[in-house]
mmCIF file of C-alpha atoms in Angstrom:
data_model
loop_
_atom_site.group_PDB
_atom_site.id
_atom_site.type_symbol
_atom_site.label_atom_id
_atom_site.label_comp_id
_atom_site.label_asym_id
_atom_site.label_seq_id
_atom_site.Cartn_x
_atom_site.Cartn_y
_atom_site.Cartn_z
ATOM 1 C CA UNK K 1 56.688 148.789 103.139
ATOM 2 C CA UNK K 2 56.146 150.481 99.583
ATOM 3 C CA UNK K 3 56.388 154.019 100.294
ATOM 4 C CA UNK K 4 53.099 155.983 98.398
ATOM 5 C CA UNK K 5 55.140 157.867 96.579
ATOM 6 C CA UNK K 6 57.095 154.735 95.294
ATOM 7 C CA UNK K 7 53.446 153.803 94.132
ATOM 8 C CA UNK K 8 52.580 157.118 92.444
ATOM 9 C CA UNK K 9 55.472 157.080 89.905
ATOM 10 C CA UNK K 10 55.968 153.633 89.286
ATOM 11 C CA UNK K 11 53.763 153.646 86.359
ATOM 12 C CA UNK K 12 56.274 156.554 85.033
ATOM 13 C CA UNK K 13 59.522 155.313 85.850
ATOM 14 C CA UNK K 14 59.644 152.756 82.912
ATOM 15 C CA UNK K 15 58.504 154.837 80.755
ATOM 16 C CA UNK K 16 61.544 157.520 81.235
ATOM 17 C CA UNK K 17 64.019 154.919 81.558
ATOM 18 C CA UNK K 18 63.251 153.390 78.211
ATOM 19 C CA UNK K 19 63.502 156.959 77.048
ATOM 20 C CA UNK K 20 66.590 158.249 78.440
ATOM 21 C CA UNK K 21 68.614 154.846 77.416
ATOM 22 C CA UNK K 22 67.057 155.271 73.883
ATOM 23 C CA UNK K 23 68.037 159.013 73.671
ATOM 24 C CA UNK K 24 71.206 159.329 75.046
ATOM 25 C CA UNK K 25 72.825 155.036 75.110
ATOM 26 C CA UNK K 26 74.714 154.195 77.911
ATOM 27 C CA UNK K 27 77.923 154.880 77.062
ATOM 28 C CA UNK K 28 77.243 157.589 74.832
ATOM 29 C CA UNK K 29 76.690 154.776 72.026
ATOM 30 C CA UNK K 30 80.642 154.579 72.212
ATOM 31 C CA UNK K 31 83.102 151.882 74.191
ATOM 32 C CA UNK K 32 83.655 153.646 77.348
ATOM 33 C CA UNK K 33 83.943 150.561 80.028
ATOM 34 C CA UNK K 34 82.462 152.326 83.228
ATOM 35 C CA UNK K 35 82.967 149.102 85.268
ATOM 36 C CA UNK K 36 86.504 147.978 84.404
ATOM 37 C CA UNK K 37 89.206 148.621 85.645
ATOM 38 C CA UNK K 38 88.451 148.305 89.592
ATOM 39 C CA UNK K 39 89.060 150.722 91.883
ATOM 40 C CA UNK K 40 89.889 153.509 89.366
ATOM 41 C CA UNK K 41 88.394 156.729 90.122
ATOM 42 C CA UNK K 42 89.084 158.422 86.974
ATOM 43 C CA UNK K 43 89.601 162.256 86.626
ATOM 44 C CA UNK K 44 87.695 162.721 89.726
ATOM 45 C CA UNK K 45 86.273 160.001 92.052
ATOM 46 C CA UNK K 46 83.774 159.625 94.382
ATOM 47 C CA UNK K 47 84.274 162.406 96.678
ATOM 48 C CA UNK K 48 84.320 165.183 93.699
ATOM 49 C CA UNK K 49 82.083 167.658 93.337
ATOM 50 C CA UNK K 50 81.602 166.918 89.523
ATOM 51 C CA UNK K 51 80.376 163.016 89.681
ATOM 52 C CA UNK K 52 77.651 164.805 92.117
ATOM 53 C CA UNK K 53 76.512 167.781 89.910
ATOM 54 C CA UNK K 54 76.633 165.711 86.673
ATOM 55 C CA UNK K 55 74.670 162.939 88.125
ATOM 56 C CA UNK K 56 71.958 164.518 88.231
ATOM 57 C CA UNK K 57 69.457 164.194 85.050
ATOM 58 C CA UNK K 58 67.094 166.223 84.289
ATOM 59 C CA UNK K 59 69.568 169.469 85.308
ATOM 60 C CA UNK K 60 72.396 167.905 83.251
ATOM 61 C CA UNK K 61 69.900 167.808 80.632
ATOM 62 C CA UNK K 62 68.276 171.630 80.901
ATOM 63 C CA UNK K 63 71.847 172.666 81.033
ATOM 64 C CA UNK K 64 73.058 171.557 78.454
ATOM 65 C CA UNK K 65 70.251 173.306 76.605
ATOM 66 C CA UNK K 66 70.836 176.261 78.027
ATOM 67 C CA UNK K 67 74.579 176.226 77.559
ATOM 68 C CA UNK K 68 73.668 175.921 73.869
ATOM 69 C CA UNK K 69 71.444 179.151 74.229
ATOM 70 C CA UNK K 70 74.162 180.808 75.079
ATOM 71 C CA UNK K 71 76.916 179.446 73.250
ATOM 72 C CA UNK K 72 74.341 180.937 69.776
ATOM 73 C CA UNK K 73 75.738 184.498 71.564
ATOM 74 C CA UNK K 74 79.509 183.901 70.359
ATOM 75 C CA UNK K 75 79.940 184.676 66.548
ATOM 76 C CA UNK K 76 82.963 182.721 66.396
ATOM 77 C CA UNK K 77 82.097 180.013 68.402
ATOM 78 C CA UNK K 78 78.670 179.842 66.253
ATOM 79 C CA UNK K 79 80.502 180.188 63.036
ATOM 80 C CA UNK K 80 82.132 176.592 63.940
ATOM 81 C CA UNK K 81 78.957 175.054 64.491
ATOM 82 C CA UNK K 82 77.566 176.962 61.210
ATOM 83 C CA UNK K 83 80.437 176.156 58.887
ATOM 84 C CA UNK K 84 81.431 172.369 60.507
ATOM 85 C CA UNK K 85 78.535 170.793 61.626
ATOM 86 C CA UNK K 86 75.138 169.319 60.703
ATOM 87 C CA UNK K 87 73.286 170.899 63.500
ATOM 88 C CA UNK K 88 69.975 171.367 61.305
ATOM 89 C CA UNK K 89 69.669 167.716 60.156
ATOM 90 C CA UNK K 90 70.841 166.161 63.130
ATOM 91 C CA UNK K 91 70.885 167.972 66.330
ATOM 92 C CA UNK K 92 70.425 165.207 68.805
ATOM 93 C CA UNK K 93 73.408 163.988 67.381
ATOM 94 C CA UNK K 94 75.001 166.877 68.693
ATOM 95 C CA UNK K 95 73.560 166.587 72.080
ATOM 96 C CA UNK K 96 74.272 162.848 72.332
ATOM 97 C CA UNK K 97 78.048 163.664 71.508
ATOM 98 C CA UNK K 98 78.489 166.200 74.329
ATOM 99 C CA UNK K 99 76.775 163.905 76.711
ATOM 100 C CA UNK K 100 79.486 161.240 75.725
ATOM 101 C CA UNK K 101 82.126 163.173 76.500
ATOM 102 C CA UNK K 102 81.012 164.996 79.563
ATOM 103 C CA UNK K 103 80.253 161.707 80.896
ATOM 104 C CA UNK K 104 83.032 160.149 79.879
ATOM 105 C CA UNK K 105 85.677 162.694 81.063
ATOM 106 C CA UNK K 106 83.515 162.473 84.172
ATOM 107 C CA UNK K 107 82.917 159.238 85.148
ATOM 108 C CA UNK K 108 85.140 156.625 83.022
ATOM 109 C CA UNK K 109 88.681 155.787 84.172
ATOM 110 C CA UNK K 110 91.316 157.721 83.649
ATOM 111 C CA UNK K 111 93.012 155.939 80.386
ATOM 112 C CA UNK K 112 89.362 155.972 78.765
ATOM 113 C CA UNK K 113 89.100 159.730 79.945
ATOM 114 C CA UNK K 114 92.204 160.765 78.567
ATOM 115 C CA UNK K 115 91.633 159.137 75.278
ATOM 116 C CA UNK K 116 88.140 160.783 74.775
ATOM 117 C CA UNK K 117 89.697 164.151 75.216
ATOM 118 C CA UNK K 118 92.642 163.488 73.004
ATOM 119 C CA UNK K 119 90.054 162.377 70.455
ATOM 120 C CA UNK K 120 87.964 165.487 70.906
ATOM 121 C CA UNK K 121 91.248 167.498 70.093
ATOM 122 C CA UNK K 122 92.442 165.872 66.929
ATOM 123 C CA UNK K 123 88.414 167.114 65.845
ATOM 124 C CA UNK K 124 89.429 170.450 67.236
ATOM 125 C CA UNK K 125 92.323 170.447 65.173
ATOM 126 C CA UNK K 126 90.369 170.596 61.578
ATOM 127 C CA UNK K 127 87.663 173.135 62.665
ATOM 128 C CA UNK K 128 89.301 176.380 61.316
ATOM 129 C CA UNK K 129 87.374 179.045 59.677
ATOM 130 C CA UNK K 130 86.286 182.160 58.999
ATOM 131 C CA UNK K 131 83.420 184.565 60.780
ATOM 132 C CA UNK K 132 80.486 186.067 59.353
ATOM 133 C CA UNK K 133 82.801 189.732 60.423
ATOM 134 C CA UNK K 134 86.460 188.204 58.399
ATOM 135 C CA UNK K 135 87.873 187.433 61.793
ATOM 136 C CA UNK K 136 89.681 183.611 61.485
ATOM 137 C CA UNK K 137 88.738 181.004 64.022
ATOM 138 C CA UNK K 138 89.754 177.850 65.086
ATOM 139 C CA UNK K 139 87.955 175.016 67.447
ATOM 140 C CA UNK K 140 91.267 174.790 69.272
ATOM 141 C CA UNK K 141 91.464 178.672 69.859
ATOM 142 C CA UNK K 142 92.066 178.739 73.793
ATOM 143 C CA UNK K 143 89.789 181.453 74.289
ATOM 144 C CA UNK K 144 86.711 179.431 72.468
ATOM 145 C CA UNK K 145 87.663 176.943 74.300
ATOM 146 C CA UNK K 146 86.883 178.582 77.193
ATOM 147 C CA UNK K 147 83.949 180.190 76.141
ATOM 148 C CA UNK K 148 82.242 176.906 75.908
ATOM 149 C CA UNK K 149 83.587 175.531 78.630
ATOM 150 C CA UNK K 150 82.029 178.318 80.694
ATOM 151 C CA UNK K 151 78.735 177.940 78.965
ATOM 152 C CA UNK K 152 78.810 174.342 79.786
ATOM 153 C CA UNK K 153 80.022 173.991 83.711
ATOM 154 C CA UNK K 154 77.768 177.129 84.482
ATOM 155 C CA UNK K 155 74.516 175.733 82.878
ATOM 156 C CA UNK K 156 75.254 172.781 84.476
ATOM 157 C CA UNK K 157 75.900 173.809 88.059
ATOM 158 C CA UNK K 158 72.431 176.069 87.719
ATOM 159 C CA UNK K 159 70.391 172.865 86.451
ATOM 160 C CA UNK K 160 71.795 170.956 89.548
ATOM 161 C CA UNK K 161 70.818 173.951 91.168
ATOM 162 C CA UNK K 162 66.994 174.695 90.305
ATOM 163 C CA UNK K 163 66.211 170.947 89.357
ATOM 164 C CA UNK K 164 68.035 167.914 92.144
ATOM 165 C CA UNK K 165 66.429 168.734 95.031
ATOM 166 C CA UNK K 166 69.539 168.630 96.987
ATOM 167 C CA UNK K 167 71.296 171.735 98.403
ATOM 168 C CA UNK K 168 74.385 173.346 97.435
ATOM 169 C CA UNK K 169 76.980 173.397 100.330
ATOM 170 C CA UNK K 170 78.939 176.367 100.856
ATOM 171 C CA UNK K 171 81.936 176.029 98.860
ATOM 172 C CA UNK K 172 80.266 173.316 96.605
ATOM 173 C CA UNK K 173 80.246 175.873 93.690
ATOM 174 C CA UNK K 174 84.111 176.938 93.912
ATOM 175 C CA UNK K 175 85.163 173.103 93.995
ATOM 176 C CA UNK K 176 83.057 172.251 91.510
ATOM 177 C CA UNK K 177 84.321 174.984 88.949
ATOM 178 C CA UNK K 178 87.740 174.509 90.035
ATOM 179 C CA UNK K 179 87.871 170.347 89.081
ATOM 180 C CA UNK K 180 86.194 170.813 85.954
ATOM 181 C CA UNK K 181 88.288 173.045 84.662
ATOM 182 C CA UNK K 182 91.128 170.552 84.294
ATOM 183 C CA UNK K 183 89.336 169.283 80.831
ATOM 184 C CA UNK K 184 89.240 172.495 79.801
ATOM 185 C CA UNK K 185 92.898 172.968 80.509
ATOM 186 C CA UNK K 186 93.717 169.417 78.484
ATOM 187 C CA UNK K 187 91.431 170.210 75.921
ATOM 188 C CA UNK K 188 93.749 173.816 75.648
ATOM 189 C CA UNK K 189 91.627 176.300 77.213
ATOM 190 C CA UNK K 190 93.441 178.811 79.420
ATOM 191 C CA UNK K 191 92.822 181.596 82.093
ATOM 192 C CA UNK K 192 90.153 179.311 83.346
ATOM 193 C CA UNK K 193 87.879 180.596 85.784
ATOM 194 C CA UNK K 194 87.977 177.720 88.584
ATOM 195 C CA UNK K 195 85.379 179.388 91.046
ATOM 196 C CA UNK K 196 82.078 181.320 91.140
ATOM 197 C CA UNK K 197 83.554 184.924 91.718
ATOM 198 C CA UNK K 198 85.800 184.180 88.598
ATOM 199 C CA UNK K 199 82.425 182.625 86.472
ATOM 200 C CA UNK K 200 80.997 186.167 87.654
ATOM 201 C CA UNK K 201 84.085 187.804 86.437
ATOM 202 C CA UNK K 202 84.198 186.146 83.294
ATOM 203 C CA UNK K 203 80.612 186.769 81.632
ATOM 204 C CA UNK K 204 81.120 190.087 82.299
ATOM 205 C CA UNK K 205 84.107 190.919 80.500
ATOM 206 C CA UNK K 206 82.806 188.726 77.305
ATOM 207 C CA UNK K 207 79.912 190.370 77.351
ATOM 208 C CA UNK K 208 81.036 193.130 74.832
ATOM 209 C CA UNK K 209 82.265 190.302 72.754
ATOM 210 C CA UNK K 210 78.503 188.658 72.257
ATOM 211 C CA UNK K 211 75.477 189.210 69.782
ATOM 212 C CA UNK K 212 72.576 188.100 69.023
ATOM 213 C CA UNK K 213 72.799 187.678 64.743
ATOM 214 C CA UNK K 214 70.814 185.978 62.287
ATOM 215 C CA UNK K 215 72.752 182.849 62.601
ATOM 216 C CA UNK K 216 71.493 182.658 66.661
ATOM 217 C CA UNK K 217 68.277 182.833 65.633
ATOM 218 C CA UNK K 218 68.202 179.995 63.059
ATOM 219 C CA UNK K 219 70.262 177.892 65.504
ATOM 220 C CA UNK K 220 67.668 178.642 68.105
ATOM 221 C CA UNK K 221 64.867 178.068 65.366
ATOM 222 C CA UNK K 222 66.618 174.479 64.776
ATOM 223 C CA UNK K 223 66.761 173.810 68.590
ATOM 224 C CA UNK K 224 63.314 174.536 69.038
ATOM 225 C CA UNK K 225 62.072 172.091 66.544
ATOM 226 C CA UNK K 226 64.205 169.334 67.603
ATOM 227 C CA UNK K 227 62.176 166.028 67.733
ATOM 228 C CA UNK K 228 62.860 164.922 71.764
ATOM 229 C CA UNK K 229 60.805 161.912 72.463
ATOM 230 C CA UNK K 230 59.527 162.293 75.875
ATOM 231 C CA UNK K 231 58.342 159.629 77.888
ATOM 232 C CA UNK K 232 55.486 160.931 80.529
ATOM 233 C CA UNK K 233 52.147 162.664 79.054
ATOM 234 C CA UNK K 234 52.280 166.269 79.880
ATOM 235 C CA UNK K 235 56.306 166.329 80.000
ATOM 236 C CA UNK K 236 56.766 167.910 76.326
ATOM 237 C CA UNK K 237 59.951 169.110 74.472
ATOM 238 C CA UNK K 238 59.261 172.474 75.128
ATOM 239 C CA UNK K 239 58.820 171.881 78.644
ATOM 240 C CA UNK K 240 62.543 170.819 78.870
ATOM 241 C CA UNK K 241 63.870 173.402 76.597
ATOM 242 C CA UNK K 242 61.518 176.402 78.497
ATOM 243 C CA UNK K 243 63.515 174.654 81.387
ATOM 244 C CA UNK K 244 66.971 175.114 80.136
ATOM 245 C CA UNK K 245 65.970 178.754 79.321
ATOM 246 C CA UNK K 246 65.164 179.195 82.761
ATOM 247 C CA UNK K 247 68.771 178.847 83.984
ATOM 248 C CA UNK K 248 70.295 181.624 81.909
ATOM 249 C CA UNK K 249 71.534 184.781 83.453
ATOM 250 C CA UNK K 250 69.196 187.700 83.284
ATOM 251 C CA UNK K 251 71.521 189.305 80.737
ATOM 252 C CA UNK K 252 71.370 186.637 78.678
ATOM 253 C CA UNK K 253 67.459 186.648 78.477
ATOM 254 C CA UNK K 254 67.855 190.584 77.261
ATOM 255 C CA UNK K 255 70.530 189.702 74.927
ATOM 256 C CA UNK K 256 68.348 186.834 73.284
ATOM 257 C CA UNK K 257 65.533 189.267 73.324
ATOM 258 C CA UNK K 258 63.576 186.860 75.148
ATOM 259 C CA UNK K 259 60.182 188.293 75.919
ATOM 260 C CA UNK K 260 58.180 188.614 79.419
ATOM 261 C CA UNK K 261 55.490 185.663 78.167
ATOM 262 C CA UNK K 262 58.685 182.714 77.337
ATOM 263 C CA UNK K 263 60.085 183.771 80.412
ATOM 264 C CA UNK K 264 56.812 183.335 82.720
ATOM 265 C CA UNK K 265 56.960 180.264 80.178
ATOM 266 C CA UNK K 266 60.275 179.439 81.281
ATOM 267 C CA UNK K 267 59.394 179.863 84.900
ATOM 268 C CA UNK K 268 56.113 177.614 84.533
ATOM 269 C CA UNK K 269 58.273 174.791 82.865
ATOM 270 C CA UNK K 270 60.772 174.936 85.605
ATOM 271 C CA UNK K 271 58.479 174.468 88.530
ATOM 272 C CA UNK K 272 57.056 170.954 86.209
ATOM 273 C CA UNK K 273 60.377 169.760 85.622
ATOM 274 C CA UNK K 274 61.485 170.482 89.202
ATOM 275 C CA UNK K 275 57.693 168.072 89.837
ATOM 276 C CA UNK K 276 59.107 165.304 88.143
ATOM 277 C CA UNK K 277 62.831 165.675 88.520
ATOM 278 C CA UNK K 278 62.773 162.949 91.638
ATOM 279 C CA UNK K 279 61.322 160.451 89.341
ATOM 280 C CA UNK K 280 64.062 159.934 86.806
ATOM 281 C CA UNK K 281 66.595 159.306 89.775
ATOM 282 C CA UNK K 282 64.320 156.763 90.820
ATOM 283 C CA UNK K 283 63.997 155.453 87.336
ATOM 284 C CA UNK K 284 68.005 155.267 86.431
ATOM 285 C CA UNK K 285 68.986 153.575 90.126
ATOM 286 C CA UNK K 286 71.468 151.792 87.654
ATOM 287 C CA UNK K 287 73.362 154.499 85.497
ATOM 288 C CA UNK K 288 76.556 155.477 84.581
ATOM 289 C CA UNK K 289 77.136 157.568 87.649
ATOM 290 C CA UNK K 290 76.275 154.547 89.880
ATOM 291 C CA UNK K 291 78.417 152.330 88.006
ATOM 292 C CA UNK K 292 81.164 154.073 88.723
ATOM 293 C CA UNK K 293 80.914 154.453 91.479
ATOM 294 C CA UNK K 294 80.239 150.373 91.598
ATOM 295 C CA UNK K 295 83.709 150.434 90.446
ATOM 296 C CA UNK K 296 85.470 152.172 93.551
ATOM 297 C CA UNK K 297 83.541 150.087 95.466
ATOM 298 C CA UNK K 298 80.593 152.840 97.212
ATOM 299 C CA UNK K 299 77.401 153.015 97.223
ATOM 300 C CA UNK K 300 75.365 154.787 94.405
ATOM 301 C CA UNK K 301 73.394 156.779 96.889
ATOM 302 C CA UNK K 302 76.994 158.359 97.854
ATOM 303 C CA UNK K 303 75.956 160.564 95.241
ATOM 304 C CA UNK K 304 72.719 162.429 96.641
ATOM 305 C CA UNK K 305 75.233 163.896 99.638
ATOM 306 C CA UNK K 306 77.701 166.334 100.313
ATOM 307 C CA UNK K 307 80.531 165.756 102.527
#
């Protein structure tokens, strides 16, 4: 028998799947064969924590906003994205990129994995610059690398967090930081945090490295204007993005002078997303997390557990 809540948001679920596979194409819009060859479980496999936490939507999604947020804190960092990219004219791009490669260093296998990242670092390679303060940078810098790296897993792990529904197991946090920060390590990064004490660790002792400048502001400006089609009435672009903000770390709301009305904003957005989070599951039964695992031969639903 149709469950009533199957009945509820079936009238939504086409609706976000024709929006989701028009935003961000399966496959990242690239040639990554998810289904071929059998059996191989890529960088991680079935059992990782990382094909659970980045299976999840809507949290993927809100992180990766929020890991932008933050990454607008680094002057270096943003002086790449200032000097080497076309963030104002075409910042889906940008988002559609990084879900490519997240998803393809998570989920494709291994040979396809390995050839995104080597890809990503022969871009690395020609992003060399120099910061608003004189100071040289360079995309391949190990300690950028890390910095967004960081950004990236943490956001992540806080929109699987606040938006899947499922619980965190002890431990789940530590395993999930510490396989995930093998692409890091092959993209060059080093001195890796690989578990939550280390994250911890980490943000605190960049801290006196980050500002908020002129440039953050415009790239925030930029984000907050982006055109996202959204597929349900009610579930607006700024309901995502007040979402995203809703993961950062306290300090990072005082650093990006974020006032007490966006952040009872933020909170507000969160609670809708979390609303509607169930439906997009229900809506992508067939995506690129369940086609790998189609490919080593479990079930999809594998996925929504913790061993």
């Amino acid at each position: 028998m149709t469950s009533p809540w199957n009945l509820l948001t079936r009238p939504a679920r086409e609706p976000i799947r024709r929006w989701v596979l028009s935003a961000f194409p399966r496959g990242g819009g690239g040639h990554v064969d998810y289904d071929h060859p059998v059996g191989d479980p890529g960088l991680f496999g079935p059992d990782s924590a990382t094909w659970r936490v980045h299976s999840d939507f809507p949290g993927m999604l809100a992180g990766g906003l929020a890991a932008l947020m933050l990454q607008t804190l680094h002057p270096l960092a943003l002086a790449g994205v200032w000097d080497h990219s076309n963030f104002r004219e075409d910042l889906i791009g940008r988002l559609r990129r990084t879900t490519s490669f997240v998803s393809g260093t998570s989920y494709a296998p291994l040979d396809q994995a390995q050839m995104l990242i080597e890809r990503v670092k022969q871009i690395h390679a020609q992003v060399k610059g120099v910061g608003e303060d004189g100071r040289p940078y360079a995309a391949d810098d190990p300690d950028l690398l890390t910095w967004v790296h960081v950004t990236e897993a943490y956001s992540f792990l806080q929109g699987y967090r606040r938006y899947s529904h499922i619980n965190l197991p002890a431990g789940a946090a530590d395993r999930y930081y510490d396989e995930v920060r093998r692409i890091a390590e092959a993209l060059g990064a080093r001195d890796v945090p690989a578990s939550e004490a280390e994250i911890t660790t980490y943000f605190r002792r960049m801290r006196p490295e980050l500002r908020f400048t002129e440039r953050s502001r415009e790239v925030l400006a930029v984000l907050y204007r982006v055109r996202l089609p959204v597929p349900v009435a009610g579930l607006s672009r700024d309901v995502f993005l007040q979402a995203g903000a809703a993961l950062l770390p306290p300090w990072a709301d005082a650093l990006l002078e974020r006032t007490p009305l966006q952040r009872a904003q933020s909170r507000l957005a969160a609670r809708a997303l979390w609303s509607v989070a169930p439906v997009f599951r229900m809506a992508l039964p067939d995506g690129i997390a369940s086609r790998a695992c189609a490919r080593v031969g479990v079930a999809g639903d594998t996925l929504h557990r913790w061993r």
